[in-house]
XYZ file of C-alpha atoms in Angstrom:
712
model
C -172.790 -70.936 -21.210
C -175.437 -71.951 -23.713
C -173.482 -75.116 -24.561
C -173.166 -76.032 -20.851
C -176.862 -75.481 -20.307
C -177.705 -77.596 -23.379
C -175.459 -80.456 -22.127
C -177.116 -80.343 -18.724
C -180.552 -80.609 -20.298
C -179.362 -83.608 -22.370
C -177.980 -85.380 -19.289
C -181.212 -84.730 -17.395
C -183.248 -86.100 -20.316
C -181.164 -89.300 -20.446
C -181.507 -89.686 -16.689
C -185.284 -89.418 -16.951
C -185.337 -91.979 -19.796
C -183.236 -94.418 -17.774
C -185.527 -94.013 -14.811
C -188.578 -94.653 -16.975
C -186.984 -97.799 -18.404
C -186.195 -99.109 -14.943
C -189.720 -98.314 -13.806
C -191.200 -100.186 -16.785
C -189.025 -103.198 -16.069
C -190.061 -103.150 -12.438
C -193.710 -102.921 -13.492
C -193.299 -105.916 -15.785
C -191.813 -107.847 -12.932
C -194.527 -106.781 -10.453
C -197.435 -107.576 -12.769
C -196.819 -111.181 -13.596
C -193.340 -111.566 -15.104
C -192.365 -113.859 -12.282
C -195.786 -115.407 -12.087
C -196.356 -114.934 -8.400
C -199.429 -113.252 -6.907
C -197.401 -111.007 -4.632
C -194.844 -110.104 -7.343
C -191.762 -110.844 -5.147
C -188.665 -112.925 -5.857
C -188.447 -115.688 -3.224
C -186.263 -118.452 -4.702
C -183.329 -118.846 -7.019
C -185.641 -120.678 -9.413
C -187.581 -117.407 -9.717
C -184.371 -115.622 -10.760
C -183.611 -118.256 -13.459
C -187.077 -117.644 -14.928
C -186.567 -113.870 -15.242
C -186.400 -112.377 -18.745
C -183.133 -110.654 -19.505
C -184.735 -107.203 -19.472
C -186.072 -107.807 -15.957
C -182.841 -109.272 -14.608
C -180.904 -106.254 -15.823
C -182.900 -103.989 -13.468
C -181.045 -105.391 -10.426
C -183.962 -106.823 -8.402
C -183.210 -107.602 -4.738
C -183.482 -111.039 -3.147
C -182.523 -112.681 0.163
C -182.218 -116.488 0.261
C -180.857 -119.242 2.441
C -179.054 -122.173 0.934
C -175.952 -124.376 0.688
C -172.640 -123.393 -0.910
C -171.846 -125.853 -3.731
C -168.585 -124.240 -4.969
C -166.496 -121.147 -4.461
C -163.858 -119.666 -6.757
C -161.822 -116.434 -6.789
C -163.900 -113.359 -7.611
C -163.425 -110.700 -10.221
C -161.558 -108.570 -7.678
C -158.931 -109.500 -5.097
C -161.238 -108.848 -2.148
C -164.199 -110.828 -3.499
C -165.174 -114.351 -4.458
C -167.743 -116.140 -6.580
C -170.122 -118.717 -5.111
C -172.566 -121.262 -6.433
C -175.478 -121.343 -3.991
C -178.334 -123.903 -3.956
C -181.545 -122.988 -2.085
C -183.421 -126.257 -2.621
C -185.159 -125.086 -5.818
C -182.184 -124.335 -8.050
C -178.607 -123.130 -7.915
C -177.271 -119.749 -9.065
C -173.906 -118.084 -9.562
C -173.270 -115.221 -7.139
C -170.405 -112.934 -8.107
C -168.499 -110.213 -6.251
C -169.463 -111.561 -2.818
C -167.318 -110.008 -0.025
C -164.529 -112.330 1.082
C -165.657 -112.476 4.738
C -166.816 -114.662 6.309
C -164.887 -117.770 5.125
C -167.031 -120.631 3.880
C -166.549 -123.928 2.076
C -168.635 -126.334 0.046
C -171.520 -127.706 2.149
C -171.859 -124.686 4.465
C -175.303 -123.162 4.998
C -175.449 -119.389 4.350
C -177.868 -116.509 4.092
C -177.121 -114.085 1.256
C -178.510 -110.770 0.070
C -178.455 -110.605 -3.740
C -179.303 -108.316 -6.621
C -180.080 -109.823 -10.043
C -177.637 -109.338 -12.897
C -177.278 -110.454 -16.504
C -174.842 -113.261 -17.254
C -173.163 -114.035 -20.571
C -175.552 -116.954 -21.100
C -178.003 -117.335 -18.178
C -179.054 -115.173 -15.228
C -176.819 -114.651 -12.185
C -176.676 -112.333 -9.176
C -174.307 -109.910 -7.467
C -173.572 -110.627 -3.794
C -174.232 -107.846 -1.290
C -174.004 -109.599 2.100
C -173.438 -113.133 3.396
C -173.935 -114.748 6.830
C -172.601 -118.242 7.580
C -175.302 -120.258 9.368
C -173.287 -123.440 9.932
C -172.425 -126.733 8.273
C -174.906 -128.340 5.978
C -175.214 -131.203 3.486
C -174.724 -131.017 -0.264
C -178.009 -131.620 -2.095
C -178.589 -134.678 -4.222
C -177.378 -133.926 -7.791
C -179.543 -134.490 -10.846
C -178.406 -137.477 -12.970
C -177.996 -136.283 -16.568
C -176.627 -137.461 -19.879
C -174.331 -135.566 -22.253
C -177.283 -134.929 -24.550
C -179.246 -133.334 -21.719
C -176.289 -131.159 -20.746
C -176.010 -129.893 -24.298
C -179.571 -128.550 -24.192
C -178.415 -125.725 -21.863
C -181.235 -126.341 -19.374
C -178.792 -127.454 -16.667
C -176.538 -124.417 -16.916
C -175.155 -123.707 -13.425
C -176.987 -126.687 -11.870
C -175.748 -129.433 -9.587
C -175.612 -132.566 -11.792
C -174.231 -136.100 -11.814
C -172.715 -137.793 -14.864
C -171.740 -141.425 -15.225
C -169.043 -142.939 -17.414
C -165.537 -144.354 -17.674
C -162.495 -142.153 -17.153
C -160.469 -142.240 -20.375
C -157.725 -139.767 -19.456
C -156.435 -137.629 -16.632
C -154.398 -134.540 -17.444
C -152.789 -132.558 -14.614
C -151.493 -129.537 -16.527
C -152.285 -126.768 -15.992
C -155.398 -127.875 -14.081
C -156.606 -131.406 -13.440
C -158.961 -132.459 -16.204
C -160.771 -135.759 -16.715
C -162.113 -137.107 -19.993
C -165.224 -139.073 -19.066
C -166.270 -141.549 -21.747
C -170.075 -141.801 -21.803
C -172.576 -143.474 -24.087
C -173.166 -140.206 -25.941
C -169.601 -139.007 -26.104
C -166.828 -137.561 -23.952
C -167.626 -135.149 -21.118
C -164.802 -132.916 -19.947
C -164.529 -132.748 -16.153
C -162.535 -130.017 -14.393
C -161.386 -130.642 -10.808
C -160.824 -127.587 -8.627
C -158.321 -129.403 -6.362
C -155.125 -131.154 -7.577
C -154.755 -134.921 -7.958
C -151.656 -136.888 -7.007
C -149.874 -138.858 -9.767
C -150.542 -142.140 -7.956
C -154.267 -141.615 -8.375
C -153.971 -141.758 -12.168
C -153.584 -145.549 -12.404
C -156.493 -145.969 -10.021
C -158.801 -143.830 -12.100
C -158.002 -144.546 -15.772
C -160.545 -147.045 -17.169
C -162.567 -146.918 -13.948
C -166.343 -146.649 -14.115
C -167.339 -143.644 -12.002
C -169.985 -141.069 -11.252
C -168.975 -137.421 -10.906
C -170.937 -134.724 -9.076
C -170.376 -131.168 -10.221
C -171.691 -127.989 -11.748
C -172.613 -127.740 -15.430
C -170.736 -124.833 -17.028
C -171.549 -123.446 -20.475
C -169.193 -122.863 -23.399
C -170.557 -120.067 -25.611
C -169.490 -118.003 -28.604
C -169.271 -114.254 -29.225
C -173.071 -114.126 -29.697
C -173.661 -115.723 -26.292
C -174.890 -118.921 -27.940
C -174.184 -122.306 -26.388
C -171.554 -124.316 -28.257
C -170.523 -126.888 -25.607
C -170.502 -127.802 -21.940
C -168.128 -128.942 -19.233
C -168.570 -130.018 -15.621
C -166.708 -128.465 -12.690
C -166.175 -130.717 -9.653
C -164.670 -129.753 -6.285
C -162.071 -132.561 -6.239
C -161.610 -136.322 -6.030
C -164.236 -136.396 -3.277
C -166.748 -135.636 -6.044
C -165.603 -138.712 -8.009
C -167.051 -142.043 -6.850
C -165.645 -145.250 -8.362
C -168.294 -147.819 -9.275
C -165.939 -150.376 -10.831
C -162.156 -150.428 -10.582
C -160.089 -150.783 -13.769
C -157.962 -153.729 -14.841
C -154.428 -153.527 -13.558
C -152.778 -154.006 -16.962
C -154.266 -152.072 -19.914
C -153.081 -154.844 -22.254
C -154.797 -157.551 -20.209
C -158.177 -156.766 -21.713
C -159.339 -159.197 -24.420
C -158.426 -158.348 -28.008
C -161.302 -156.777 -29.865
C -162.398 -157.329 -33.455
C -160.657 -154.476 -35.291
C -163.171 -154.714 -38.135
C -165.995 -153.831 -35.682
C -164.736 -151.662 -32.850
C -168.238 -150.499 -31.939
C -170.534 -153.513 -32.513
C -174.144 -153.999 -31.458
C -174.804 -154.836 -27.803
C -177.993 -154.981 -25.751
C -176.009 -153.386 -22.939
C -175.044 -150.388 -25.012
C -171.625 -149.376 -26.321
C -168.472 -150.553 -24.586
C -167.028 -147.630 -22.658
C -163.915 -149.325 -21.307
C -160.628 -149.961 -23.057
C -160.437 -152.116 -26.144
C -157.258 -153.717 -27.439
C -156.134 -154.393 -31.006
C -152.918 -155.629 -32.634
C -151.556 -154.439 -35.946
C -148.759 -152.779 -37.916
C -148.163 -149.039 -38.101
C -148.730 -147.773 -41.646
C -148.254 -144.011 -41.165
C -147.529 -141.419 -38.466
C -149.354 -138.083 -38.739
C -147.782 -136.316 -35.738
C -146.549 -137.038 -32.212
C -150.021 -138.184 -31.101
C -151.873 -139.562 -34.137
C -150.867 -142.616 -36.161
C -152.592 -145.315 -38.202
C -152.579 -149.071 -37.617
C -153.624 -151.779 -40.052
C -155.386 -154.533 -38.046
C -157.539 -157.347 -39.382
C -157.421 -155.723 -42.819
C -158.881 -152.445 -41.514
C -157.196 -149.112 -41.082
C -157.614 -147.727 -37.549
C -156.881 -144.156 -36.491
C -155.186 -144.080 -33.095
C -154.881 -140.982 -30.886
C -152.161 -141.565 -28.306
C -152.484 -140.469 -24.681
C -148.752 -139.673 -24.525
C -146.436 -137.616 -26.703
C -144.503 -140.680 -27.923
C -145.107 -141.982 -31.447
C -144.118 -145.316 -33.041
C -142.350 -145.899 -36.363
C -143.788 -147.173 -39.624
C -143.591 -150.982 -39.710
C -143.784 -151.464 -35.929
C -146.076 -154.226 -34.735
C -148.052 -152.847 -31.797
C -150.516 -153.820 -29.125
C -152.807 -150.799 -28.745
C -155.219 -150.322 -25.844
C -157.579 -147.362 -25.981
C -161.119 -146.093 -25.843
C -163.418 -146.241 -28.848
C -163.854 -142.892 -30.609
C -167.306 -142.891 -32.158
C -167.244 -139.240 -33.202
C -166.467 -139.915 -36.866
C -168.003 -141.948 -39.651
C -165.512 -144.731 -38.881
C -164.612 -145.653 -35.302
C -161.060 -145.285 -34.006
C -159.186 -145.417 -30.698
C -158.482 -142.401 -28.492
C -156.516 -141.860 -25.260
C -154.583 -144.979 -26.247
C -151.408 -146.566 -24.899
C -149.298 -148.953 -26.950
C -146.366 -151.322 -26.750
C -144.096 -152.580 -29.491
C -144.084 -156.341 -30.038
C -142.011 -156.570 -33.217
C -141.618 -155.399 -36.800
C -143.754 -156.482 -39.751
C -143.542 -155.774 -43.499
C -146.241 -153.500 -44.809
C -148.960 -155.071 -46.950
C -149.120 -154.442 -50.675
C -150.967 -151.149 -51.347
C -154.099 -151.034 -53.458
C -154.136 -149.014 -56.687
C -156.872 -146.450 -56.007
C -158.809 -144.503 -58.614
C -160.915 -141.423 -58.084
C -164.113 -143.281 -58.942
C -163.395 -145.952 -56.334
C -162.657 -143.396 -53.608
C -165.787 -141.290 -54.140
C -168.273 -144.125 -54.601
C -167.716 -146.023 -51.372
C -170.721 -147.829 -49.940
C -170.827 -146.535 -46.384
C -173.846 -148.613 -45.518
C -173.195 -152.254 -44.707
C -172.085 -154.365 -47.645
C -169.838 -157.319 -46.988
C -168.450 -157.117 -50.535
C -167.818 -153.370 -50.561
C -164.158 -152.301 -50.343
C -163.059 -150.284 -47.305
C -160.249 -147.865 -48.126
C -160.368 -145.692 -44.991
C -157.019 -145.962 -43.220
C -155.773 -148.525 -45.751
C -152.590 -148.379 -47.814
C -153.295 -147.177 -51.336
C -151.266 -145.935 -54.300
C -152.197 -143.027 -56.555
C -150.528 -141.376 -59.538
C -150.795 -137.698 -60.356
C -148.995 -134.562 -61.445
C -147.647 -132.272 -58.746
C -149.318 -128.850 -58.937
C -147.709 -127.047 -56.026
C -146.200 -127.430 -52.556
C -147.957 -125.609 -49.697
C -145.830 -125.166 -46.554
C -147.927 -125.341 -43.400
C -144.983 -124.447 -41.157
C -141.160 -124.917 -41.295
C -141.556 -128.665 -40.577
C -144.774 -129.572 -42.397
C -145.998 -129.223 -45.935
C -148.728 -130.476 -48.238
C -148.284 -131.653 -51.822
C -151.186 -130.874 -54.137
C -151.579 -133.510 -56.884
C -153.774 -133.421 -59.952
C -155.338 -136.858 -59.458
C -157.597 -137.595 -62.398
C -158.771 -133.982 -62.320
C -159.236 -133.882 -58.538
C -156.944 -131.824 -56.248
C -155.531 -134.534 -53.968
C -153.678 -133.365 -50.854
C -150.623 -135.367 -49.797
C -149.884 -134.656 -46.141
C -146.153 -135.072 -45.617
C -145.873 -133.367 -42.256
C -143.944 -136.185 -40.548
C -142.089 -137.333 -43.682
C -138.986 -135.482 -44.821
C -139.094 -135.742 -48.613
C -136.670 -134.020 -51.006
C -137.621 -130.969 -53.021
C -139.795 -131.816 -56.040
C -140.546 -129.368 -58.832
C -144.190 -128.745 -59.723
C -145.144 -130.485 -62.943
C -143.458 -133.756 -61.939
C -145.447 -136.972 -62.299
C -145.541 -138.700 -58.891
C -146.527 -142.093 -57.603
C -147.514 -141.815 -53.940
C -148.239 -144.616 -51.463
C -149.874 -143.831 -48.163
C -152.807 -144.162 -45.834
C -156.092 -143.127 -47.415
C -157.861 -140.479 -45.329
C -161.507 -139.811 -46.063
C -163.700 -136.939 -44.894
C -167.456 -137.414 -44.969
C -170.526 -135.205 -45.181
C -174.122 -136.109 -44.393
C -177.163 -135.595 -46.552
C -180.865 -136.320 -46.330
C -182.342 -138.750 -48.828
C -185.907 -140.094 -48.568
C -185.978 -139.134 -44.919
C -182.741 -140.985 -44.152
C -179.461 -139.380 -43.215
C -176.731 -140.753 -45.476
C -172.996 -140.159 -45.536
C -170.914 -139.462 -48.627
C -167.222 -138.926 -49.229
C -166.444 -135.188 -49.264
C -162.644 -135.183 -49.524
C -159.783 -137.608 -50.039
C -156.182 -137.149 -48.896
C -153.111 -139.325 -48.460
C -150.633 -139.686 -45.598
C -147.308 -141.219 -46.728
C -145.367 -143.263 -44.193
C -141.763 -142.869 -45.406
C -139.862 -140.725 -47.950
C -139.711 -143.772 -50.238
C -143.504 -143.642 -50.546
C -143.198 -140.562 -52.784
C -141.638 -141.605 -56.105
C -140.931 -139.325 -59.060
C -141.972 -141.095 -62.273
C -141.188 -138.176 -64.557
C -139.347 -135.100 -63.380
C -140.764 -131.772 -64.407
C -138.968 -129.712 -66.969
C -136.725 -127.051 -65.553
C -138.653 -124.620 -67.727
C -141.635 -124.057 -65.518
C -144.136 -121.355 -66.540
C -142.768 -119.062 -63.854
C -139.178 -119.575 -64.951
C -140.173 -119.216 -68.607
C -141.834 -115.900 -67.858
C -138.779 -114.845 -65.875
C -136.505 -115.837 -68.772
C -138.707 -113.948 -71.235
C -138.594 -110.950 -68.940
C -134.803 -111.125 -68.700
C -134.581 -111.552 -72.475
C -136.828 -108.557 -73.058
C -134.734 -106.525 -70.654
C -131.592 -107.658 -72.458
C -133.101 -106.779 -75.846
C -134.171 -103.412 -74.501
C -130.690 -102.883 -73.089
C -129.011 -103.893 -76.339
C -131.409 -101.697 -78.313
C -130.724 -98.758 -76.067
C -127.010 -99.433 -76.230
C -127.141 -99.711 -80.030
C -129.082 -96.448 -80.247
C -126.558 -94.729 -78.033
C -123.729 -96.310 -80.017
C -125.346 -95.266 -83.286
C -125.689 -91.775 -81.924
C -122.014 -91.757 -80.954
C -121.053 -93.188 -84.350
C -123.126 -90.559 -86.168
C -121.520 -87.875 -84.092
C -118.097 -89.378 -84.779
C -118.773 -89.645 -88.495
C -120.015 -86.080 -88.617
C -117.005 -84.917 -86.681
C -114.720 -86.947 -88.947
C -116.418 -85.581 -92.067
C -116.104 -82.076 -90.725
C -112.447 -82.543 -89.869
C -111.789 -84.328 -93.175
C -113.590 -81.593 -95.102
C -111.586 -78.926 -93.294
C -108.371 -80.823 -93.946
C -109.249 -81.354 -97.591
C -110.321 -77.738 -97.918
C -107.049 -76.580 -96.422
C -105.079 -78.931 -98.651
C -106.981 -77.872 -101.743
C -106.644 -74.240 -100.775
C -102.902 -74.706 -100.388
C -102.634 -76.534 -103.716
C -104.797 -73.924 -105.393
C -102.623 -71.127 -104.104
C -99.537 -72.959 -105.287
C -101.132 -73.436 -108.678
C -102.177 -69.798 -108.891
C -98.686 -68.712 -107.840
C -97.240 -70.873 -110.571
C -99.781 -69.522 -113.021
C -98.903 -65.941 -112.111
C -95.267 -66.805 -112.484
C -95.813 -68.395 -115.875
C -98.144 -65.701 -117.275
C -98.046 -62.390 -115.517
C -94.314 -62.526 -114.877
C -93.681 -63.369 -118.577
C -95.897 -60.467 -119.622
C -94.043 -58.096 -117.313
C -90.687 -59.343 -118.611
C -91.904 -58.847 -122.159
C -92.974 -55.287 -121.328
C -89.608 -54.557 -119.703
C -87.823 -55.789 -122.826
C -90.039 -53.648 -125.054
C -89.389 -50.602 -122.864
C -85.641 -51.302 -122.972
C -85.779 -51.655 -126.760
C -87.790 -48.395 -126.965
C -85.200 -46.588 -124.902
C -82.406 -47.688 -127.231
C -84.497 -46.926 -130.349
C -85.197 -43.461 -129.039
C -81.552 -42.652 -129.686
C -80.812 -44.699 -132.768
C -84.078 -45.290 -134.614
C -86.970 -43.142 -133.445
C -89.167 -44.413 -136.277
C -89.390 -47.823 -134.542
C -90.858 -46.440 -131.285
C -94.428 -46.804 -132.429
C -93.940 -50.565 -132.997
C -92.379 -50.989 -129.558
C -95.291 -49.122 -127.974
C -97.802 -51.335 -129.822
C -96.122 -54.479 -128.603
C -95.981 -53.079 -125.082
C -99.707 -52.305 -125.203
C -100.406 -55.910 -126.285
C -98.297 -57.200 -123.410
C -100.173 -54.959 -120.975
C -103.542 -56.222 -122.304
C -102.427 -59.808 -122.026
C -101.157 -59.175 -118.486
C -104.490 -57.600 -117.628
C -106.386 -60.659 -118.911
C -104.088 -63.021 -117.040
C -104.478 -60.976 -113.881
C -108.287 -61.029 -114.197
C -108.224 -64.790 -114.648
C -106.033 -65.250 -111.591
C -108.254 -62.997 -109.512
C -111.339 -65.043 -110.606
C -109.600 -68.246 -109.638
C -108.950 -66.797 -106.204
C -112.586 -65.770 -105.808
C -113.896 -69.248 -106.832
C -111.932 -71.307 -104.297
C -115.002 -71.877 -102.113
C -118.778 -71.862 -102.673
C -119.882 -70.891 -99.217
C -122.994 -69.010 -100.232
C -123.772 -70.646 -103.593
C -124.600 -74.020 -104.963
C -122.627 -75.583 -107.782
C -125.468 -74.842 -110.212
C -125.561 -71.187 -109.221
C -121.776 -70.814 -109.565
C -121.731 -72.460 -112.995
C -124.584 -70.206 -114.108
C -122.406 -67.114 -113.443
C -119.528 -68.207 -115.715
C -120.892 -66.322 -118.760
C -120.533 -63.079 -116.815
C -116.811 -63.718 -116.324
C -116.155 -64.228 -120.028
C -118.162 -61.586 -121.876
C -118.186 -61.787 -125.649
C -118.523 -65.566 -125.672
C -121.665 -67.543 -126.255
C -122.502 -70.056 -123.496
C -125.027 -72.908 -123.532
C -125.914 -74.142 -120.022
C -127.937 -77.294 -119.324
C -127.602 -78.118 -115.611
C -129.573 -80.461 -113.343
C -130.238 -79.679 -109.677
C -128.836 -83.085 -108.708
C -125.434 -81.529 -108.940
C -126.275 -79.623 -105.754
C -126.156 -82.897 -103.767
C -122.366 -82.754 -103.835
C -120.845 -81.679 -100.481
C -119.724 -78.011 -100.563
C -115.972 -78.709 -100.305
C -116.160 -81.174 -103.202
C -118.458 -78.911 -105.232
C -115.803 -76.194 -104.947
C -113.222 -78.505 -106.506
C -115.591 -79.533 -109.305
C -116.291 -75.863 -110.033
C -112.556 -75.061 -110.153
C -111.995 -77.839 -112.703
C -114.894 -76.618 -114.874
C -113.625 -73.055 -114.550
C -110.144 -74.189 -115.624
C -111.603 -75.951 -118.652
C -113.590 -72.847 -119.653
C -110.544 -70.634 -119.136
C -108.414 -72.886 -121.349
C -111.112 -72.849 -124.026
C -111.248 -69.055 -124.039
C -107.562 -68.377 -123.541
C -105.813 -71.062 -125.538
C -108.391 -72.552 -127.923
C -109.848 -69.164 -128.947
C -113.362 -70.620 -128.634
C -116.401 -68.450 -129.223
C -119.070 -70.987 -128.184
C -118.931 -73.022 -124.984
C -121.531 -75.539 -123.751
C -121.735 -76.839 -120.179
C -124.050 -79.820 -119.740
C -124.541 -81.628 -116.409
C -126.530 -84.813 -115.750
C -126.515 -87.752 -113.297
C -125.306 -91.014 -114.747
C -125.487 -94.357 -112.807
C -125.052 -92.715 -109.440
C -122.394 -90.362 -110.759
C -122.310 -86.733 -111.872
C -121.028 -86.092 -115.398
C -120.305 -82.545 -116.582
C -119.487 -81.941 -120.261
C -117.569 -78.760 -121.229
C -117.599 -78.557 -125.018
C -116.125 -75.700 -127.139
C -115.644 -74.878 -130.812
C -112.041 -73.822 -130.376
C -108.877 -74.809 -132.237
C -108.483 -78.146 -130.495
C -105.173 -79.792 -129.692
C -103.368 -83.075 -129.606
C -104.336 -84.760 -126.292
C -101.240 -86.983 -126.234
C -98.873 -83.998 -126.272
C -101.115 -81.554 -124.430
C -99.509 -82.043 -121.003
C -96.148 -80.781 -122.277
C -95.286 -77.292 -120.916
C -94.164 -76.308 -124.375
C -97.733 -76.523 -125.649
C -99.076 -74.119 -123.098
C -101.684 -76.702 -121.858
C -99.931 -77.537 -118.608
C -103.228 -77.263 -116.575
C -104.701 -80.643 -117.673
C -102.545 -82.588 -115.223
C -103.608 -80.255 -112.411
C -107.271 -80.758 -113.317
C -106.883 -84.551 -113.178
C -105.071 -84.349 -109.820
C -107.746 -82.063 -108.380
C -110.601 -84.452 -109.303
C -108.582 -87.453 -108.213
C -108.400 -86.105 -104.673
C -112.193 -86.147 -104.309
C -112.752 -89.481 -106.051
C -113.478 -88.104 -109.523
C -111.863 -88.083 -112.932
C -111.267 -85.838 -115.964
C -111.473 -87.189 -119.517
C -110.406 -84.970 -122.443
C -111.328 -85.576 -126.065
C -109.852 -83.174 -128.668
C -108.181 -82.941 -132.025
C -106.583 -80.005 -133.842
C -109.250 -77.974 -135.609
C -112.203 -79.898 -134.093
C -112.765 -78.298 -130.718
C -112.496 -79.924 -127.286
C -114.758 -81.934 -124.999
C -113.818 -82.163 -121.308
C -115.784 -84.680 -119.185
C -115.673 -84.055 -115.423
C -116.930 -87.162 -113.589
C -117.671 -87.299 -109.831
C -118.333 -90.798 -108.366
C -119.358 -89.746 -104.862
C -122.873 -88.539 -105.660
C -124.789 -91.671 -104.493
C -122.414 -92.373 -101.654
C -122.696 -88.858 -100.389
C -126.505 -89.047 -100.473
C -126.488 -92.339 -98.548
C -124.191 -90.957 -95.915
C -126.556 -88.123 -95.257
């Protein structure tokens, strides 16, 4: 409830403010805004003088006048009128449709003022038709006066020559006057036969001046609305044939005359040098380039010799022809183009100088490097040339040229198009060249002097990008491949190590079995023989029993030693929990009563475990042979790296032996061949140096130390 009450108070406050504003506006109007002593609106001229704030109040007014025009209203049951009361005319909108009136009727209307988009107007409340009347005399005006905005909505008369008549969608006339072209809009249609009677005729047109304004309600142009052909009065009929007029001097289309500029058609003859679109083309006549705007949609071809009849267009820095008709009279070769430089184009003397060159509309040739191609639409494009450091636009809308890569050096021939800008200098308004462009006539006018390299910056960057992607892909692939290879190598090493371990284990077991057969079995056989001999001596020679028992005890001791050695060999097949250095350091514990000298380097621990086990077995075999067969009391084990290899020296002070005959089973040194085979399997070697009575030196060499480190 509080919110509803608050909203009501706000609405009431706004209503009071609006009422106060309207009261203030009314007070301004009553006390001198209009300028009358009684403060009342009496004429339409009074309404035109109202300030916008006063007109927005909706002041009432009743006037009598003549209807100048009527058009459909903003709603279906209303119409808009232009009423003239003898002082001025005013637009009246939303007038009820009844009663029916037409231009020239006298009416009485009740109005209420209203703001227009540009000037004041009124809303119609009531209308009474009083009878037929007479249209008032219009005010003769020029185009310059119309452009001031003073004659907005007023009944005016303009004089000129009709340059064109367009019947779609509404009949429009282009009236050529001394100050430019005035656009005339006829409210009633015109028959096609009337066109030939009106084009190039000197006429006066009575109508209403209508404004053209922008989004800020500022005047930007004007047009005139006439009721129909009855508002057009012909002062001088045109020539029957547009090409019957005398040929004009193409070098001076708009010369001096005490009678003012020529408003009627002018005729020139020349050759077509370029076609811009279906209405605009360029003709070279009397050494001057002329821009021609055709009245029809037909366009000639480059090289055609034409008679052109049109109206002088004085809107640019250089005069041309507009609303023109033409006829082909033959074909002519194009003149030789002029080699144009940037300095020549931008330093033209636009003031009169009989020796100054005139390049506007002329055929010129330029050379430049193509920067890019800008498509305007599917059928038109613009080539941008670097012309002596200036961006020169080549308009090839009507010329179908082949694709040209940017960076190509081009030689282009075409019509020189100049755009001008004005500047003030010492109080005078001077023109200067603002932009230069070229309009080629045929595809042959664009010649490639040097084709651009296929390696454009964009393509080079694309190639570098593709190359970087390829390098990244190859790098990634190589990393993945390396990872797979490392995994494969590790898997292969693991499988190879397991296979080698199994093979070595099998060989070691075979060797141990053979060793047990050759030692323990012989000891047991010897003991059995001694027991058998003791049994027989028990009966025949009891005194010999003690000898047999002594020999049996020796055999048992020897069997015990052999059994211990075999058990040690079985325990040393693998070094799962120890390094090679640690295993070698425990050898003195296995052979108590012998003096050991150990000098080992930690580099020996770089050997893979499965190979270290084999090296340890060979060293253990050498030590066992020294203790068992050579009767050594001192044993030295020295290990050191040598040229990427591991060299272990096992040196003893035993009896020594003949190396050449040591491998014979009869000598009891049958293990040397097995030691060499064991090291050979892992890429090593065993070298034995010995002589009877001089001890033995066994060198165990392993070549895979450096290789194994590199693999890791």
